[in-house]
Amino acid sequence: MLEGAEHACDIECNLAWLAGLLEGEGCFTATRADGHLYPVIKLQMCDYDVVNRAANLLGVVRLEVREPRYEHWDRTFVAQLSGQRAAQWMRVLRPFMGQRRSRAIEHALERYEPVRLIRPPTTCVVAECSAPHRARGLCHKHYMSWSRDRARGKAPRIIGLR
């Protein structure tokens, strides 16, 4: 590598790198939750550095680590983005994609209707919680509590927005 070349990649270079990676290794799809269809971008590979760089460019907060099912398989790393941010990225990346990925992006976006708060709060709506808002007016901790209760079929102990 040329000296200083690690800083030479600008926004266009990063976008081209990400588009090329996702064209070959990415998945553009949609998932249904709460009666809504949400676009999803997913990248799963064995190379941590590559997945981590893509996750940083996409703004993915957490990488998932999947242990191998069989002894001769390698551990894989998963970066996944869904909802509004995935839709925004799909629109940015679509001009760089081939026909197959472009069709997948179009299919994921065609029925997506974002559910929006009029003006999302900056902090969690739970009394005495000043953590940053993440989703449904809740911080990450309170959102996960709400989500776990729903997944177990219980009435949520915490009520978020919408």
Coordinates of N, CA and C in Angstrom, one line a residue:
M1 N 0.9 -1.2 0.0 CA 0.0 0.0 0.0 C 0.9 1.2 0.0
L2 N 0.5 2.2 -0.8 CA 1.3 3.5 -0.8 C 1.2 4.2 0.5
E3 N 2.2 4.9 0.8 CA 2.2 5.7 2.1 C 1.1 6.7 2.0
G4 N 0.2 6.8 3.1 CA -0.9 7.7 3.1 C -2.1 7.3 2.3
A5 N -2.0 6.1 1.7 CA -3.2 5.7 0.9 C -4.4 5.3 1.7
E6 N -4.2 5.0 3.0 CA -5.3 4.6 3.8 C -6.3 5.8 4.0
H7 N -5.8 7.0 3.8 CA -6.6 8.2 3.9 C -7.1 8.7 2.6
A8 N -6.7 8.1 1.5 CA -7.0 8.6 0.2 C -8.4 8.3 -0.3
C9 N -9.1 7.3 0.4 CA -10.4 6.9 0.0 C -11.5 7.9 0.5
D10 N -12.1 8.7 -0.4 CA -13.0 9.7 -0.1 C -14.4 9.0 -0.1
I11 N -15.5 9.9 0.0 CA -16.8 9.4 0.1 C -17.2 8.6 -1.2
E12 N -16.8 9.0 -2.4 CA -17.1 8.3 -3.6 C -16.4 7.0 -3.6
C13 N -15.2 6.9 -3.2 CA -14.4 5.7 -3.1 C -15.1 4.7 -2.2
N14 N -15.5 5.1 -1.0 CA -16.1 4.3 0.0 C -17.5 3.8 -0.5
L15 N -18.2 4.6 -1.2 CA -19.5 4.2 -1.8 C -19.3 3.2 -2.8
A16 N -18.3 3.3 -3.7 CA -18.0 2.4 -4.7 C -17.6 1.0 -4.1
W17 N -16.8 1.1 -3.1 CA -16.3 -0.1 -2.4 C -17.5 -0.9 -1.8
L18 N -18.4 -0.1 -1.1 CA -19.5 -0.7 -0.4 C -20.5 -1.3 -1.5
A19 N -20.7 -0.6 -2.6 CA -21.6 -1.1 -3.6 C -21.1 -2.4 -4.2
G20 N -19.8 -2.4 -4.5 CA -19.2 -3.6 -5.0 C -19.3 -4.8 -4.1
L21 N -19.0 -4.5 -2.8 CA -19.1 -5.6 -1.8 C -20.5 -6.1 -1.7
L22 N -21.5 -5.2 -1.6 CA -22.9 -5.7 -1.5 C -23.5 -6.3 -2.7
E23 N -22.9 -5.9 -3.9 CA -23.4 -6.5 -5.2 C -23.0 -8.0 -5.1
G24 N -21.8 -8.3 -4.6 CA -21.4 -9.7 -4.6 C -21.8 -10.5 -3.3
E25 N -21.8 -9.8 -2.2 CA -22.0 -10.6 -0.9 C -23.2 -10.1 -0.1
G26 N -23.9 -9.0 -0.5 CA -25.0 -8.5 0.2 C -26.3 -9.1 -0.1
C27 N -27.3 -8.8 0.7 CA -28.7 -9.3 0.5 C -29.6 -8.1 0.7
F28 N -30.4 -7.8 -0.2 CA -31.4 -6.8 -0.2 C -32.8 -7.4 -0.1
T29 N -33.5 -7.3 0.9 CA -34.8 -7.9 1.1 C -35.7 -7.1 1.9
A30 N -36.8 -7.7 2.3 CA -37.8 -7.0 3.2 C -38.3 -8.0 4.2
T31 N -38.7 -7.5 5.4 CA -39.2 -8.3 6.4 C -40.5 -7.7 6.9
R32 N -41.4 -8.5 7.3 CA -42.7 -8.1 7.8 C -42.7 -8.1 9.4
A33 N -43.2 -7.0 9.9 CA -43.3 -6.9 11.4 C -44.4 -6.0 11.7
D34 N -45.3 -6.3 12.7 CA -46.4 -5.5 13.1 C -47.3 -5.0 11.9
G35 N -47.4 -5.9 10.9 CA -48.2 -5.5 9.8 C -47.6 -4.6 8.8
H36 N -46.3 -4.3 9.0 CA -45.6 -3.4 8.1 C -44.5 -4.1 7.4
L37 N -44.1 -3.7 6.2 CA -43.0 -4.3 5.5 C -41.8 -3.3 5.6
Y38 N -40.6 -3.9 6.1 CA -39.5 -3.1 6.3 C -38.3 -3.6 5.4
P39 N -37.6 -2.7 4.7 CA -36.5 -3.1 3.9 C -35.3 -3.5 4.8
V40 N -34.5 -4.4 4.3 CA -33.4 -4.9 5.1 C -32.2 -5.1 4.1
I41 N -31.0 -4.6 4.6 CA -29.7 -4.9 4.0 C -28.9 -5.7 4.9
K42 N -28.4 -6.8 4.4 CA -27.7 -7.8 5.2 C -26.4 -8.2 4.5
L43 N -25.3 -8.2 5.3 CA -24.0 -8.7 4.9 C -23.5 -9.7 5.9
Q44 N -23.1 -10.9 5.4 CA -22.6 -12.0 6.3 C -21.4 -12.6 5.6
M45 N -20.3 -12.5 6.3 CA -19.0 -13.0 5.8 C -18.1 -13.5 7.0
C46 N -17.1 -14.2 6.7 CA -16.1 -14.7 7.7 C -15.1 -13.7 8.0
D47 N -14.9 -12.7 7.1 CA -13.8 -11.7 7.3 C -14.3 -10.5 8.2
Y48 N -13.9 -10.5 9.4 CA -14.4 -9.5 10.4 C -14.1 -8.0 9.9
D49 N -12.8 -7.8 9.4 CA -12.4 -6.5 9.0 C -13.3 -5.9 7.9
V50 N -13.7 -6.8 6.9 CA -14.5 -6.3 5.8 C -15.9 -6.0 6.3
V51 N -16.5 -6.9 7.1 CA -17.8 -6.7 7.6 C -17.9 -5.5 8.5
N52 N -16.8 -5.3 9.3 CA -16.8 -4.1 10.2 C -16.7 -2.8 9.4
R53 N -15.9 -2.8 8.4 CA -15.8 -1.6 7.6 C -17.1 -1.3 6.9
A54 N -17.8 -2.3 6.4 CA -19.1 -2.0 5.7 C -20.1 -1.6 6.8
A55 N -20.1 -2.2 8.0 CA -21.0 -1.8 9.1 C -20.8 -0.3 9.4
N56 N -19.5 0.1 9.5 CA -19.2 1.5 9.9 C -19.7 2.4 8.8
L57 N -19.5 2.1 7.5 CA -20.0 2.9 6.5 C -21.6 3.0 6.5
L58 N -22.2 1.9 6.7 CA -23.7 1.9 6.8 C -24.3 2.5 8.0
G59 N -23.5 2.6 9.1 CA -24.0 3.1 10.4 C -24.6 2.0 11.2
V60 N -24.2 0.7 11.0 CA -24.7 -0.4 11.8 C -24.1 -0.3 13.2
V61 N -24.9 -0.4 14.2 CA -24.4 -0.2 15.5 C -23.7 -1.5 16.1
R62 N -24.2 -2.7 15.8 CA -23.7 -3.9 16.4 C -23.6 -5.0 15.3
L63 N -22.4 -5.7 15.3 CA -22.2 -6.8 14.5 C -22.7 -8.1 15.3
E64 N -23.3 -9.0 14.6 CA -23.7 -10.2 15.2 C -22.6 -11.2 14.8
V65 N -22.2 -12.1 15.8 CA -21.2 -13.1 15.6 C -22.0 -14.4 15.6
R66 N -21.8 -15.2 14.5 CA -22.4 -16.5 14.4 C -21.4 -17.6 14.5
E67 N -21.5 -18.4 15.5 CA -20.5 -19.5 15.6 C -20.8 -20.6 14.5
P68 N -19.8 -21.3 14.1 CA -20.0 -22.3 13.0 C -20.9 -23.5 13.5
R69 N -21.7 -24.0 12.6 CA -22.5 -25.2 12.9 C -21.6 -26.5 12.9
Y70 N -20.6 -26.5 12.1 CA -19.8 -27.7 11.9 C -18.3 -27.3 12.2
E71 N -17.5 -28.3 12.6 CA -16.2 -28.1 13.0 C -15.3 -27.4 11.9
H72 N -15.5 -27.8 10.7 CA -14.7 -27.3 9.6 C -15.2 -26.0 9.0
W73 N -16.2 -25.4 9.6 CA -16.7 -24.1 9.1 C -16.1 -23.0 10.0
D74 N -16.1 -21.8 9.5 CA -15.5 -20.6 10.2 C -16.7 -19.8 10.8
R75 N -16.3 -19.1 11.8 CA -17.2 -18.1 12.4 C -17.6 -17.0 11.4
T76 N -18.8 -16.6 11.4 CA -19.2 -15.5 10.5 C -19.7 -14.3 11.3
F77 N -19.6 -13.1 10.6 CA -20.0 -11.9 11.2 C -21.1 -11.3 10.3
V78 N -22.1 -10.7 10.9 CA -23.3 -10.3 10.2 C -23.5 -8.8 10.6
A79 N -23.7 -8.0 9.5 CA -24.1 -6.6 9.7 C -25.4 -6.5 9.0
Q80 N -26.4 -6.0 9.7 CA -27.7 -5.9 9.2 C -28.3 -4.5 9.5
L81 N -29.0 -3.9 8.5 CA -29.6 -2.6 8.7 C -31.1 -2.8 8.2
S82 N -32.0 -2.2 8.9 CA -33.4 -2.3 8.4 C -34.2 -1.0 8.6
G83 N -35.3 -0.9 8.0 CA -36.2 0.3 8.2 C -35.8 1.4 7.3
Q84 N -36.0 2.6 7.9 CA -35.8 3.8 7.1 C -34.3 4.0 6.6
R85 N -33.3 3.7 7.5 CA -31.9 3.8 7.1 C -31.6 2.8 6.0
A86 N -32.1 1.6 6.0 CA -31.9 0.7 5.0 C -32.5 1.2 3.7
A87 N -33.7 1.8 3.7 CA -34.3 2.3 2.5 C -33.5 3.4 1.9
Q88 N -33.0 4.3 2.8 CA -32.1 5.4 2.3 C -30.9 4.8 1.6
W89 N -30.3 3.9 2.2 CA -29.1 3.3 1.6 C -29.4 2.6 0.3
M90 N -30.5 1.9 0.3 CA -30.9 1.2 -1.0 C -31.1 2.2 -2.1
R91 N -31.7 3.3 -1.8 CA -31.9 4.3 -2.9 C -30.5 4.9 -3.3
V92 N -29.6 5.0 -2.4 CA -28.2 5.5 -2.8 C -27.5 4.5 -3.6
L93 N -27.6 3.2 -3.2 CA -26.8 2.1 -3.8 C -27.4 1.6 -5.1
R94 N -28.7 1.8 -5.3 CA -29.4 1.2 -6.5 C -28.7 1.5 -7.8
P95 N -28.3 2.8 -8.1 CA -27.6 3.1 -9.4 C -26.3 2.3 -9.6
F96 N -25.7 1.8 -8.6 CA -24.4 1.1 -8.7 C -24.6 -0.4 -8.9
M97 N -25.8 -0.9 -8.7 CA -26.1 -2.4 -8.7 C -26.5 -2.9 -10.1
G98 N -26.2 -4.2 -10.2 CA -26.6 -4.9 -11.4 C -28.1 -5.1 -11.4
Q99 N -28.6 -5.8 -12.5 CA -30.1 -6.0 -12.6 C -30.7 -6.8 -11.5
R100 N -30.0 -7.9 -11.1 CA -30.5 -8.7 -10.0 C -30.7 -8.0 -8.7
R101 N -29.6 -7.3 -8.3 CA -29.7 -6.6 -7.0 C -30.7 -5.4 -7.1
S102 N -30.7 -4.7 -8.3 CA -31.6 -3.6 -8.5 C -33.1 -4.1 -8.3
R103 N -33.4 -5.2 -8.9 CA -34.8 -5.8 -8.7 C -35.1 -6.1 -7.3
A104 N -34.1 -6.6 -6.6 CA -34.3 -6.9 -5.1 C -34.5 -5.7 -4.4
I105 N -33.8 -4.6 -4.7 CA -34.0 -3.3 -4.0 C -35.4 -2.8 -4.3
E106 N -35.8 -2.8 -5.6 CA -37.1 -2.3 -6.0 C -38.2 -3.0 -5.3
H107 N -38.1 -4.4 -5.2 CA -39.1 -5.2 -4.5 C -39.1 -4.8 -3.1
A108 N -38.0 -4.6 -2.4 CA -38.0 -4.3 -1.0 C -38.6 -2.9 -0.7
L109 N -38.4 -2.0 -1.7 CA -38.9 -0.6 -1.5 C -40.3 -0.4 -1.9
E110 N -40.8 -1.2 -2.8 CA -42.1 -0.9 -3.5 C -43.3 -0.8 -2.5
R111 N -43.3 -1.7 -1.5 CA -44.5 -1.6 -0.5 C -44.1 -1.0 0.8
Y112 N -42.9 -0.5 0.9 CA -42.5 0.1 2.2 C -43.2 1.5 2.4
E113 N -43.9 1.6 3.5 CA -44.5 2.8 3.9 C -44.0 3.1 5.3
P114 N -43.0 4.1 5.4 CA -42.4 4.3 6.7 C -43.5 4.8 7.8
V115 N -43.3 4.3 9.0 CA -44.1 4.7 10.1 C -43.3 5.8 10.8
R116 N -43.8 7.0 10.8 CA -43.0 8.1 11.3 C -43.7 8.8 12.5
L117 N -42.8 9.2 13.5 CA -43.3 10.0 14.5 C -43.3 11.4 14.0
I118 N -44.2 12.3 14.4 CA -44.2 13.6 13.8 C -42.9 14.3 14.2
R119 N -42.5 14.3 15.4 CA -41.2 14.8 15.8 C -40.6 13.9 16.9
P120 N -39.7 13.0 16.6 CA -39.2 12.1 17.5 C -38.5 12.8 18.7
P121 N -38.7 12.3 19.9 CA -38.1 12.9 21.1 C -36.6 12.7 21.0
T122 N -35.8 13.5 21.7 CA -34.4 13.3 21.7 C -34.0 12.3 22.8
T123 N -34.8 12.2 23.9 CA -34.5 11.3 24.9 C -35.7 10.3 25.2
C124 N -35.5 9.3 25.9 CA -36.5 8.3 26.2 C -37.7 8.9 26.9
V125 N -38.9 8.4 26.6 CA -40.1 9.0 27.1 C -40.4 8.4 28.5
V126 N -39.7 7.4 29.0 CA -39.9 6.8 30.3 C -39.4 7.8 31.3
A127 N -40.3 8.0 32.4 CA -40.0 9.0 33.4 C -38.6 8.7 34.0
E128 N -37.9 9.8 34.2 CA -36.5 9.8 34.9 C -35.5 9.0 34.1
C129 N -35.7 8.8 32.8 CA -34.7 8.2 31.9 C -34.2 9.3 30.9
S130 N -33.0 9.5 30.9 CA -32.4 10.6 30.0 C -31.6 10.0 28.9
A131 N -31.7 8.7 28.7 CA -30.9 8.0 27.6 C -31.4 8.5 26.3
P132 N -30.6 8.5 25.2 CA -31.1 8.9 23.9 C -32.2 8.0 23.3
H133 N -33.1 8.7 22.6 CA -34.2 8.0 21.9 C -33.6 7.0 20.9
R134 N -34.2 5.8 20.8 CA -33.7 4.8 19.8 C -34.9 4.4 18.9
A135 N -36.0 4.0 19.5 CA -37.2 3.6 18.7 C -38.4 3.7 19.6
R136 N -39.5 4.0 18.9 CA -40.8 4.1 19.6 C -40.8 5.0 20.8
G137 N -39.9 6.0 20.8 CA -39.8 7.0 21.9 C -39.0 6.4 23.1
L138 N -38.4 5.2 22.9 CA -37.7 4.6 24.0 C -36.2 4.5 23.8
C139 N -35.4 4.5 24.8 CA -34.0 4.2 24.7 C -33.8 2.7 24.4
H140 N -32.6 2.3 24.1 CA -32.3 0.9 23.8 C -32.8 0.0 24.9
K141 N -32.4 0.3 26.1 CA -32.8 -0.6 27.3 C -34.3 -0.8 27.4
H142 N -35.0 0.3 27.4 CA -36.5 0.2 27.5 C -37.2 -0.4 26.3
Y143 N -36.6 -0.1 25.1 CA -37.2 -0.7 23.9 C -37.0 -2.3 24.0
M144 N -35.8 -2.7 24.4 CA -35.6 -4.2 24.5 C -36.5 -4.8 25.6
S145 N -36.8 -4.1 26.6 CA -37.8 -4.6 27.6 C -39.2 -4.7 27.0
W146 N -39.6 -3.7 26.3 CA -40.9 -3.7 25.6 C -40.9 -4.9 24.6
S147 N -39.8 -5.0 23.8 CA -39.8 -6.0 22.8 C -39.8 -7.5 23.4
R148 N -39.1 -7.7 24.5 CA -39.1 -9.0 25.1 C -40.4 -9.4 25.6
D149 N -41.1 -8.4 26.3 CA -42.5 -8.7 26.8 C -43.4 -9.1 25.6
R150 N -43.3 -8.4 24.5 CA -44.2 -8.7 23.4 C -43.8 -10.1 22.8
A151 N -42.6 -10.4 22.7 CA -42.1 -11.7 22.2 C -42.6 -12.8 23.0
R152 N -42.7 -12.6 24.3 CA -43.2 -13.7 25.2 C -44.7 -13.7 25.3
G153 N -45.4 -12.8 24.6 CA -46.9 -12.8 24.6 C -47.4 -12.1 25.9
K154 N -46.6 -11.4 26.6 CA -47.1 -10.6 27.8 C -47.5 -9.2 27.4
A155 N -48.3 -8.6 28.2 CA -48.6 -7.2 28.1 C -47.3 -6.4 28.4
P156 N -46.8 -5.5 27.6 CA -45.6 -4.8 27.8 C -45.7 -4.0 29.1
R157 N -44.6 -4.0 29.9 CA -44.6 -3.2 31.2 C -44.3 -1.8 30.8
I158 N -43.7 -1.5 29.7 CA -43.3 -0.2 29.3 C -44.1 0.2 28.0
I159 N -44.7 1.3 28.0 CA -45.5 1.8 26.8 C -44.7 2.8 26.0
G160 N -44.4 2.5 24.8 CA -43.7 3.4 23.9 C -44.7 4.2 23.1
L161 N -44.1 5.0 22.2 CA -45.0 5.8 21.3 C -45.4 4.9 20.1
R162 N -46.6 5.1 19.5 CA -47.3 4.4 18.5 C -47.6 3.0 18.8

